[in-house]
Tab-separated table of C-alpha atoms and ligand atoms in Angstrom:
chain	number	residue	atom	x	y	z
A	254	UNK	CA	29.072	10.152	23.776
A	255	UNK	CA	26.753	9.854	22.007
A	256	UNK	CA	23.593	9.916	24.507
A	257	UNK	CA	21.202	8.199	24.510
A	258	UNK	CA	17.439	9.507	26.248
A	259	UNK	CA	13.952	7.961	25.846
A	260	UNK	CA	12.454	7.916	22.802
A	261	UNK	CA	8.970	9.203	25.205
A	262	UNK	CA	11.147	11.889	26.541
A	263	UNK	CA	10.189	14.638	23.289
A	264	UNK	CA	13.683	16.254	23.857
A	265	UNK	CA	16.319	13.917	21.134
A	266	UNK	CA	17.253	10.582	21.035
A	267	UNK	CA	20.922	10.209	20.124
A	268	UNK	CA	20.017	6.607	18.891
A	269	UNK	CA	21.169	5.966	15.404
A	270	UNK	CA	20.709	3.143	12.926
A	271	UNK	CA	24.211	1.192	11.780
A	272	UNK	CA	23.743	2.034	8.432
A	273	UNK	CA	25.626	-0.409	7.164
A	274	UNK	CA	24.517	-3.220	9.758
A	275	UNK	CA	20.796	-2.092	8.170
A	276	UNK	CA	21.894	-2.703	4.660
A	277	UNK	CA	23.238	-6.257	5.022
A	278	UNK	CA	20.554	-6.959	6.631
A	279	UNK	CA	18.201	-5.823	3.575
A	280	UNK	CA	20.745	-7.752	1.159
A	281	UNK	CA	20.031	-10.779	3.402
A	282	UNK	CA	16.366	-10.550	3.148
A	283	UNK	CA	16.256	-9.072	-0.978
A	284	UNK	CA	18.032	-12.756	-0.956
A	285	UNK	CA	15.372	-14.282	0.121
A	286	UNK	CA	13.145	-12.362	-1.189
A	287	UNK	CA	14.662	-12.898	-4.687
A	288	UNK	CA	14.259	-16.884	-4.446
A	289	UNK	CA	10.898	-16.605	-4.062
A	290	UNK	CA	10.515	-14.757	-7.304
A	291	UNK	CA	12.864	-17.112	-8.562
A	292	UNK	CA	10.762	-20.456	-7.660
A	293	UNK	CA	6.836	-18.465	-8.590
A	294	UNK	CA	6.019	-19.750	-11.547
A	295	UNK	CA	2.365	-19.226	-11.228
A	296	UNK	CA	3.315	-15.296	-10.953
A	297	UNK	CA	5.543	-16.035	-13.984
A	298	UNK	CA	3.024	-17.508	-16.028
A	299	UNK	CA	1.014	-14.804	-15.110
A	300	UNK	CA	3.710	-11.979	-16.478
A	301	UNK	CA	3.973	-10.364	-12.575
A	302	UNK	CA	7.241	-8.951	-12.531
A	303	UNK	CA	7.105	-7.411	-9.133
A	304	UNK	CA	7.104	-8.194	-5.386
A	305	UNK	CA	4.353	-6.410	-3.704
A	306	UNK	CA	3.105	-8.003	-0.353
A	307	UNK	CA	2.407	-11.120	1.715
A	308	UNK	CA	-0.944	-11.489	2.819
A	309	UNK	CA	-1.734	-14.783	4.363
A	310	UNK	CA	1.476	-16.158	4.720
A	311	UNK	CA	1.612	-15.801	0.719
A	312	UNK	CA	3.781	-13.718	-1.450
A	313	UNK	CA	1.575	-11.352	-3.854
A	314	UNK	CA	3.289	-10.702	-6.975
A	315	UNK	CA	2.080	-8.024	-9.236
A	316	UNK	CA	3.004	-6.842	-13.129
A	317	UNK	CA	3.837	-3.517	-14.281
A	318	UNK	CA	0.325	-2.569	-14.524
A	319	UNK	CA	0.311	-1.974	-10.505
A	320	UNK	CA	1.254	0.959	-9.033
A	321	UNK	CA	3.774	-0.594	-6.342
A	322	UNK	CA	5.551	-2.574	-9.733
A	323	UNK	CA	8.388	0.011	-9.288
A	324	UNK	CA	9.556	0.141	-5.805
A	325	UNK	CA	11.717	-3.677	-6.324
A	326	UNK	CA	13.545	-2.401	-9.369
A	327	UNK	CA	13.752	0.889	-7.274
A	328	UNK	CA	15.316	-0.853	-4.230
A	329	UNK	CA	17.431	-3.017	-5.918
A	330	UNK	CA	19.157	0.294	-6.660
A	331	UNK	CA	19.300	1.517	-3.260
A	332	UNK	CA	21.188	-1.942	-2.439
A	333	UNK	CA	23.265	-1.408	-5.243
A	334	UNK	CA	24.381	2.886	-4.095
A	335	UNK	CA	25.310	0.831	-0.513
A	336	UNK	CA	27.309	-1.886	-1.888
A	337	UNK	CA	28.678	-1.027	-5.312
A	338	UNK	CA	28.124	-4.474	-5.866
A	339	UNK	CA	27.389	-5.312	-9.582
A	340	UNK	CA	25.378	-8.496	-8.306
A	341	UNK	CA	22.815	-5.653	-7.330
A	342	UNK	CA	23.817	-3.441	-10.841
A	343	UNK	CA	22.605	-6.552	-12.619
A	344	UNK	CA	19.880	-7.101	-10.765
A	345	UNK	CA	18.602	-3.878	-10.719
A	346	UNK	CA	18.529	-3.335	-14.128
A	347	UNK	CA	17.463	-6.461	-14.862
A	348	UNK	CA	13.934	-5.932	-13.189
A	349	UNK	CA	13.461	-1.919	-13.990
A	350	UNK	CA	13.692	-3.455	-17.778
A	351	UNK	CA	10.404	-4.946	-17.333
A	352	UNK	CA	8.907	-1.835	-15.418
A	353	UNK	CA	9.827	-0.305	-19.036
A	354	UNK	CA	6.625	-0.736	-21.145
A	355	UNK	CA	4.817	2.079	-18.208
A	356	UNK	CA	6.151	4.517	-19.540
A	357	UNK	CA	3.341	4.310	-22.562
A	358	UNK	CA	0.062	4.118	-19.800
A	359	UNK	CA	-1.410	7.100	-20.059
A	360	UNK	CA	-4.530	5.352	-17.481
A	361	UNK	CA	-2.913	6.345	-14.028
A	362	UNK	CA	-1.063	8.993	-12.148
A	363	UNK	CA	0.966	6.701	-10.202
A	364	UNK	CA	3.943	6.840	-13.133
A	365	UNK	CA	6.317	8.874	-10.678
A	366	UNK	CA	6.037	5.857	-8.628
A	367	UNK	CA	6.290	3.244	-11.113
A	368	UNK	CA	8.682	4.644	-13.694
A	369	UNK	CA	10.835	7.514	-11.781
A	370	UNK	CA	11.824	6.056	-8.717
A	371	UNK	CA	13.966	2.598	-10.009
A	372	UNK	CA	14.381	4.847	-13.878
A	373	UNK	CA	15.523	8.210	-11.569
A	374	UNK	CA	17.156	6.114	-9.459
A	375	UNK	CA	18.671	4.104	-12.381
A	376	UNK	CA	19.631	7.558	-13.950
A	377	UNK	CA	20.992	8.926	-11.176
A	378	UNK	CA	23.277	5.843	-10.451
A	379	UNK	CA	24.265	5.412	-14.540
A	380	UNK	CA	23.819	8.397	-16.815
A	381	UNK	CA	22.092	5.501	-18.978
A	382	UNK	CA	20.104	7.646	-21.333
A	383	UNK	CA	17.815	4.846	-22.821
A	384	UNK	CA	16.072	5.720	-18.566
A	385	UNK	CA	16.676	9.661	-19.310
A	386	UNK	CA	14.809	8.545	-22.850
A	387	UNK	CA	11.682	6.380	-20.468
A	388	UNK	CA	11.403	8.999	-18.192
A	389	UNK	CA	10.641	11.801	-20.122
A	390	UNK	CA	7.698	9.812	-22.109
A	391	UNK	CA	6.443	8.689	-18.765
A	392	UNK	CA	6.323	12.129	-17.865
A	393	UNK	CA	4.817	13.058	-21.146
A	394	UNK	CA	2.179	10.648	-20.670
A	395	UNK	CA	1.806	11.838	-17.217
A	396	UNK	CA	0.928	15.418	-18.533
A	397	UNK	CA	-1.910	14.179	-20.343
A	398	UNK	CA	-4.043	13.539	-16.854
A	399	UNK	CA	-3.352	17.167	-16.214
A	400	UNK	CA	-6.452	19.817	-17.215
A	401	UNK	CA	-5.753	23.582	-16.694
A	402	UNK	CA	-9.762	24.542	-15.802
A	403	UNK	CA	-9.125	22.864	-12.294
A	404	UNK	CA	-4.965	23.159	-11.980
A	405	UNK	CA	-4.426	19.212	-11.472
A	406	UNK	CA	-3.631	15.641	-12.711
A	407	UNK	CA	-6.096	13.287	-12.244
A	408	UNK	CA	-5.016	10.696	-10.303
A	409	UNK	CA	-7.937	8.133	-10.755
A	410	UNK	CA	-10.241	6.695	-13.638
A	411	UNK	CA	-11.961	3.529	-11.724
A	412	UNK	CA	-15.428	4.022	-9.427
A	413	UNK	CA	-16.699	7.094	-12.129
A	414	UNK	CA	-20.663	5.957	-9.519
A	415	UNK	CA	-18.534	7.669	-6.700
A	416	UNK	CA	-16.419	10.566	-8.448
A	417	UNK	CA	-16.099	12.303	-11.943
A	418	UNK	CA	-12.113	13.792	-11.268
A	419	UNK	CA	-10.269	12.380	-8.509
A	420	UNK	CA	-7.145	13.383	-7.172
A	421	UNK	CA	-5.824	11.879	-4.356
A	422	UNK	CA	-2.947	13.585	-2.325
A	423	UNK	CA	-0.746	10.725	-2.946
A	424	UNK	CA	-0.626	12.522	-6.268
A	425	UNK	CA	1.043	14.743	-5.327
A	426	UNK	CA	4.689	12.114	-5.277
A	427	UNK	CA	4.135	12.064	-8.975
A	428	UNK	CA	4.673	15.367	-9.808
A	429	UNK	CA	9.277	14.679	-9.087
A	430	UNK	CA	8.823	13.067	-12.647
A	431	UNK	CA	7.872	16.113	-14.033
A	432	UNK	CA	10.253	17.880	-12.340
A	433	UNK	CA	12.594	16.238	-13.302
A	434	UNK	CA	11.431	15.682	-16.773
A	435	UNK	CA	11.875	19.334	-17.188
A	436	UNK	CA	15.802	19.234	-16.550
A	437	UNK	CA	16.382	16.539	-19.060
A	438	UNK	CA	14.269	17.585	-21.922
A	439	UNK	CA	14.562	21.434	-22.287
A	440	UNK	CA	10.264	21.421	-22.066
A	441	UNK	CA	8.662	23.920	-18.906
A	442	UNK	CA	5.408	22.169	-19.680
A	443	UNK	CA	6.215	19.406	-17.128
A	444	UNK	CA	7.173	21.782	-14.610
A	445	UNK	CA	5.132	24.221	-15.188
A	446	UNK	CA	2.008	21.447	-14.076
A	447	UNK	CA	4.115	19.854	-11.616
A	448	UNK	CA	3.516	23.517	-9.864
A	449	UNK	CA	0.068	24.870	-10.911
A	450	UNK	CA	-1.009	20.674	-9.661
A	451	UNK	CA	1.020	21.495	-5.634
A	452	UNK	CA	-0.652	25.100	-5.792
A	453	UNK	CA	-3.707	23.831	-6.235
A	454	UNK	CA	-4.223	21.020	-4.186
A	455	UNK	CA	-2.241	23.263	-1.758
A	456	UNK	CA	-5.123	25.414	-1.775
A	457	UNK	CA	-7.739	23.331	-1.240
A	458	UNK	CA	-6.723	19.938	-0.099
A	459	UNK	CA	-5.122	19.911	3.779
A	460	UNK	CA	-7.400	21.604	6.744
A	461	UNK	CA	-6.638	24.861	8.810
A	462	UNK	CA	-4.265	22.397	10.899
A	463	UNK	CA	-2.108	20.863	8.280
A	464	UNK	CA	-3.537	17.519	7.163
A	465	UNK	CA	-5.236	17.005	4.539
A	466	UNK	CA	-8.098	14.779	3.070
A	467	UNK	CA	-7.340	11.040	1.010
A	468	UNK	CA	-9.630	11.962	-2.167
A	469	UNK	CA	-10.473	15.736	-3.637
A	470	UNK	CA	-13.449	15.868	-6.775
A	471	UNK	CA	-12.814	18.224	-8.902
A	472	UNK	CA	-15.508	19.825	-11.618
A	473	UNK	CA	-13.373	20.418	-15.313
A	474	UNK	CA	-15.812	23.024	-16.062
A	475	UNK	CA	-15.409	25.155	-13.301
A	476	UNK	CA	-12.441	23.636	-11.615
A	477	UNK	CA	-14.835	23.766	-8.521
A	478	UNK	CA	-14.546	21.797	-6.210
A	479	UNK	CA	-16.803	19.439	-5.282
A	480	UNK	CA	-15.918	16.529	-2.603
A	481	UNK	CA	-13.248	15.586	-0.014
A	482	UNK	CA	-13.595	12.927	0.767
A	483	UNK	CA	-11.430	9.328	2.029
A	484	UNK	CA	-10.603	5.985	0.008
A	485	UNK	CA	-8.121	5.012	2.683
A	486	UNK	CA	-9.065	6.052	5.370
A	487	UNK	CA	-11.410	6.145	8.306
A	488	UNK	CA	-13.873	8.546	7.536
A	489	UNK	CA	-13.822	11.786	5.014
A	490	UNK	CA	-13.118	13.916	8.073
A	491	UNK	CA	-9.706	11.915	8.856
A	492	UNK	CA	-6.535	11.783	8.679
A	493	UNK	CA	-5.060	8.908	6.774
A	494	UNK	CA	-1.606	8.197	8.205
A	495	UNK	CA	0.060	7.594	4.877
A	496	UNK	CA	-1.603	10.727	2.754
A	497	UNK	CA	-0.064	12.439	5.607
A	498	UNK	CA	3.376	11.085	4.762
A	499	UNK	CA	3.074	11.437	1.190
A	500	UNK	CA	1.819	15.634	1.706
A	501	UNK	CA	4.896	15.371	3.647
A	502	UNK	CA	7.415	14.430	0.787
A	503	UNK	CA	6.309	15.797	-1.677
A	504	UNK	CA	6.003	19.528	-0.756
A	505	UNK	CA	9.477	18.521	0.882
A	506	UNK	CA	10.133	17.964	-2.788
A	507	UNK	CA	8.573	20.344	-3.867
A	508	UNK	CA	10.507	23.473	-2.081
A	509	UNK	CA	14.129	21.566	-3.448
A	510	UNK	CA	12.229	22.219	-7.530
A	511	UNK	CA	11.650	25.265	-7.254
A	512	UNK	CA	12.323	26.833	-4.454
A	513	UNK	CA	9.491	28.628	-3.142
A	514	UNK	CA	9.770	29.191	0.355
A	515	UNK	CA	5.502	28.818	0.410
A	516	UNK	CA	6.472	24.788	-0.246
A	517	UNK	CA	8.622	24.972	3.200
A	518	UNK	CA	5.747	26.622	5.000
A	519	UNK	CA	4.061	23.775	3.521
A	520	UNK	CA	6.010	20.914	4.930
A	521	UNK	CA	7.228	22.388	8.255
A	522	UNK	CA	2.856	22.848	8.089
A	523	UNK	CA	2.715	19.104	7.966
A	524	UNK	CA	5.560	17.946	9.609
A	525	UNK	CA	4.470	19.646	13.007
A	526	UNK	CA	1.023	18.006	12.657
A	527	UNK	CA	2.734	13.790	12.265
A	528	UNK	CA	5.246	15.615	14.724
A	529	UNK	CA	3.121	16.315	17.294
A	530	UNK	CA	-1.165	15.051	17.484
A	531	UNK	CA	-2.144	13.060	20.328
A	532	UNK	CA	-2.074	9.756	18.514
A	533	UNK	CA	0.599	8.926	17.707
A	534	UNK	CA	2.233	5.975	20.220
A	535	UNK	CA	5.393	6.400	21.608
A	536	UNK	CA	7.919	4.995	18.841
A	537	UNK	CA	6.564	7.213	16.413
A	538	UNK	CA	5.178	4.278	14.320
A	539	UNK	CA	1.690	5.851	13.302
A	540	UNK	CA	-1.706	4.349	13.525
A	541	UNK	CA	-2.794	3.490	10.399
A	542	UNK	CA	-5.466	7.082	10.220
A	543	UNK	CA	-4.448	9.030	13.150
A	544	UNK	CA	-8.397	8.721	14.325
A	545	UNK	CA	-9.456	5.768	14.767
A	546	UNK	CA	-11.732	5.124	17.084
A	547	UNK	CA	-9.796	1.926	17.906
A	548	UNK	CA	-7.184	3.670	18.179
A	549	UNK	CA	-4.671	1.463	20.206
A	550	UNK	CA	-6.723	-1.399	19.095
A	551	UNK	CA	-6.010	-0.774	15.501
A	552	UNK	CA	-2.758	-1.496	13.203
A	553	UNK	CA	-0.308	0.852	12.644
A	554	UNK	CA	1.767	2.076	9.061
A	555	UNK	CA	4.948	1.038	9.231
A	556	UNK	CA	5.292	2.575	5.182
A	557	UNK	CA	3.451	6.224	7.005
A	558	UNK	CA	6.574	6.202	8.967
A	559	UNK	CA	9.560	5.327	6.665
A	560	UNK	CA	8.015	8.294	3.779
A	561	UNK	CA	8.208	10.392	7.061
A	562	UNK	CA	11.602	9.137	8.175
A	563	UNK	CA	12.922	10.138	5.178
A	564	UNK	CA	11.108	13.656	3.638
A	565	UNK	CA	11.920	14.334	7.475
A	566	UNK	CA	15.991	13.759	6.822
A	567	UNK	CA	15.489	16.249	3.507
A	568	UNK	CA	13.814	18.512	5.261
A	569	UNK	CA	16.349	18.521	7.683
A	570	UNK	CA	18.914	20.089	4.807
A	571	UNK	CA	16.635	22.866	5.061
A	572	UNK	CA	15.880	23.997	7.844
A	573	UNK	CA	18.658	22.737	9.335
A	574	UNK	CA	18.608	23.081	13.386
A	575	UNK	CA	14.807	22.744	13.629
A	576	UNK	CA	15.319	19.247	15.277
A	577	UNK	CA	14.050	17.063	12.137
A	578	UNK	CA	16.881	15.263	11.929
A	579	UNK	CA	16.667	14.129	15.128
A	580	UNK	CA	12.957	13.752	14.451
A	581	UNK	CA	13.666	11.328	11.560
A	582	UNK	CA	16.837	9.413	13.254
A	583	UNK	CA	13.867	8.233	16.285
A	584	UNK	CA	11.749	6.774	13.412
A	585	UNK	CA	13.989	5.487	12.133
A	586	UNK	CA	15.577	3.658	15.007
A	587	UNK	CA	11.990	2.484	15.441
A	588	UNK	CA	11.750	0.872	12.099
A	589	UNK	CA	15.091	-0.830	12.329
A	590	UNK	CA	14.424	-2.300	15.682
A	591	UNK	CA	11.432	-3.195	15.969
A	592	UNK	CA	9.804	-3.415	12.460
A	593	UNK	CA	12.041	-5.449	10.508
A	594	UNK	CA	11.623	-8.781	9.776
A	595	UNK	CA	13.064	-11.550	11.622
A	596	UNK	CA	16.323	-13.201	9.325
A	597	UNK	CA	14.954	-14.836	6.420
A	598	UNK	CA	10.704	-14.006	7.765
A	599	UNK	CA	8.326	-12.413	5.130
A	600	UNK	CA	9.487	-14.285	2.480
A	601	UNK	CA	12.224	-11.857	2.460
A	602	UNK	CA	10.352	-8.305	2.583
A	603	UNK	CA	12.358	-6.026	5.019
A	604	UNK	CA	9.798	-4.469	7.274
A	605	UNK	CA	6.594	-5.703	8.479
A	606	UNK	CA	2.932	-4.249	9.870
A	607	UNK	CA	2.544	-1.595	7.071
A	608	UNK	CA	-1.111	-1.471	6.289
A	609	UNK	CA	-2.466	-0.862	2.966
A	610	UNK	CA	-6.149	-0.495	2.524
A	611	UNK	CA	-8.059	-0.782	5.738
A	612	UNK	CA	-11.213	0.226	4.119
A	613	UNK	CA	-11.127	-2.785	1.533
A	614	UNK	CA	-10.099	-5.535	4.549
A	615	UNK	CA	-6.927	-5.141	1.468
A	616	UNK	CA	-3.040	-5.280	3.212
A	617	UNK	CA	-3.379	-5.350	7.213
A	618	UNK	CA	-0.478	-5.853	9.455
A	619	UNK	CA	1.599	-6.203	5.987
A	620	UNK	CA	5.092	-5.849	4.906
A	621	UNK	CA	5.090	-4.597	1.910
A	622	UNK	CA	7.594	-2.326	-1.126
A	623	UNK	CA	6.960	0.861	-0.244
A	624	UNK	CA	7.181	0.387	3.099
A	625	UNK	CA	11.203	-0.770	2.461
A	626	UNK	CA	11.375	1.107	-0.725
A	627	UNK	CA	11.316	4.646	1.773
A	628	UNK	CA	12.714	2.654	4.978
A	629	UNK	CA	15.939	2.380	2.376
A	630	UNK	CA	15.895	5.898	1.324
A	631	UNK	CA	15.823	6.662	4.520
A	632	UNK	CA	17.928	4.711	5.641
A	633	UNK	CA	21.000	6.514	2.664
A	634	UNK	CA	19.548	9.610	3.488
A	635	UNK	CA	20.478	9.378	6.884
A	636	UNK	CA	24.285	9.585	6.017
B	816	LIG	N1	-1.097	5.400	-3.445
B	816	LIG	C1	-1.677	4.815	-2.480
B	816	LIG	C2	-1.826	4.472	-1.505
B	816	LIG	O1	-1.297	4.652	-0.660
B	816	LIG	O2	-1.346	3.348	-0.582
C-alpha cells in the first residue's frame, strides 16, 4: 500500500505519476501542437522549423539557429521511446532533419541542446550512423569555441560591450555532446575539453553554498575571471533558478561520464542547495530566481523543476538511499498535477508556468519547449 504524506511534510511523498497516462496526455498535446505548426504558414515561409513557446496566445516558431530548436524533435524521440509507435518515429526523424545544418554552427555554445538532444536520442534509439556523424561534427564545431588558457568554452558572441569572454553556467549542459563524441569517434580531444570546462567552472562559477553565478567573464590572456554577472537572473548576487538546475544536471552527467567523485560531490552540494533553499515553495517548483525580493508574487519556473527532477533521478542511481528519488517523484508529481496544460490548451505544449528571460520581459509564465523536454525525460527516468 502506498503511504501518502503531504508535500509540505518534508518527509516522503509516495504519490507517483502514472507514466503511461502522462505520456498519453503528452501525445495528445503534441498532436495539437503539430496541427498548429502545420497551419503556421508565416513560420513555414520564414523557415521557422521548431515550436518554442506561446506568448500572448501566439505560437512562437524558431529557425534551426535558435538555441531551443532541438527540444521539440527530441520530445518526439521520447514519445517514440515510450510508445514504439512508427508514427512518432517518422515525426522524430522528420523534425530532427530540420536541425541538421546546425552541426556546422560555430557561433554558439548551445550545440548540445540543439544537436545532442535530437540526434543523441535519435542515435540511441535507431543506431543510425548518419546521426552519429552529425554528433561528431557538432562536437568539432563546439570545440572551436574552447580557449586553453581560460580552460573553458565561450558561450556567447553577442553583447561584446558587456563582457570579453562570457561563460554561462548553462554551458555545462553542452558537455554531454563532447563526451559522447569521444565515445563515438575515439578522439579523446572532445573528452579533454569537456573535463577542462567542468573543472574550470567548478573552480570559479560557484559560491560556497554551491549556488552559481550565471555569467563569468574571462581574460583569455591570463585565464583570470574578470567579472561575475547575471544576464537572466535577478541580480549579480542572486541565484537564477534555471541556472542552479543546469548546474545540477551538468555535474551529475559529468560524474556519469568520468566517474570522478569530485563531480558527484559537486552535484550533491548543488542538489542540497536546491532541495533545502528557503525560497522554494511547498510544491517544490521554484520561483524564477531564488532571491527576487517580490517572492511569492513573482512567476515560477517549471522548466527549472523539470530539469531538476530529471537530474535527481540520475543522481539517485549513483547514491541510492540518499532520498533523491523521492524528491524527484515529488517534483514530478507537482508538475504533473498542477503545471500541465488543460487538454488542447497552450497550443499543445505540455507544461505551463515557465520563465524564460524575466529581465528582458520575455517569456514570463509561459509554456516552453525545454520544460516539456525535461519533463518527458524525467517521466521516462522515473520508471
Ligand atoms: N540557456 C538559456 C536558458 O536557460 O535560458
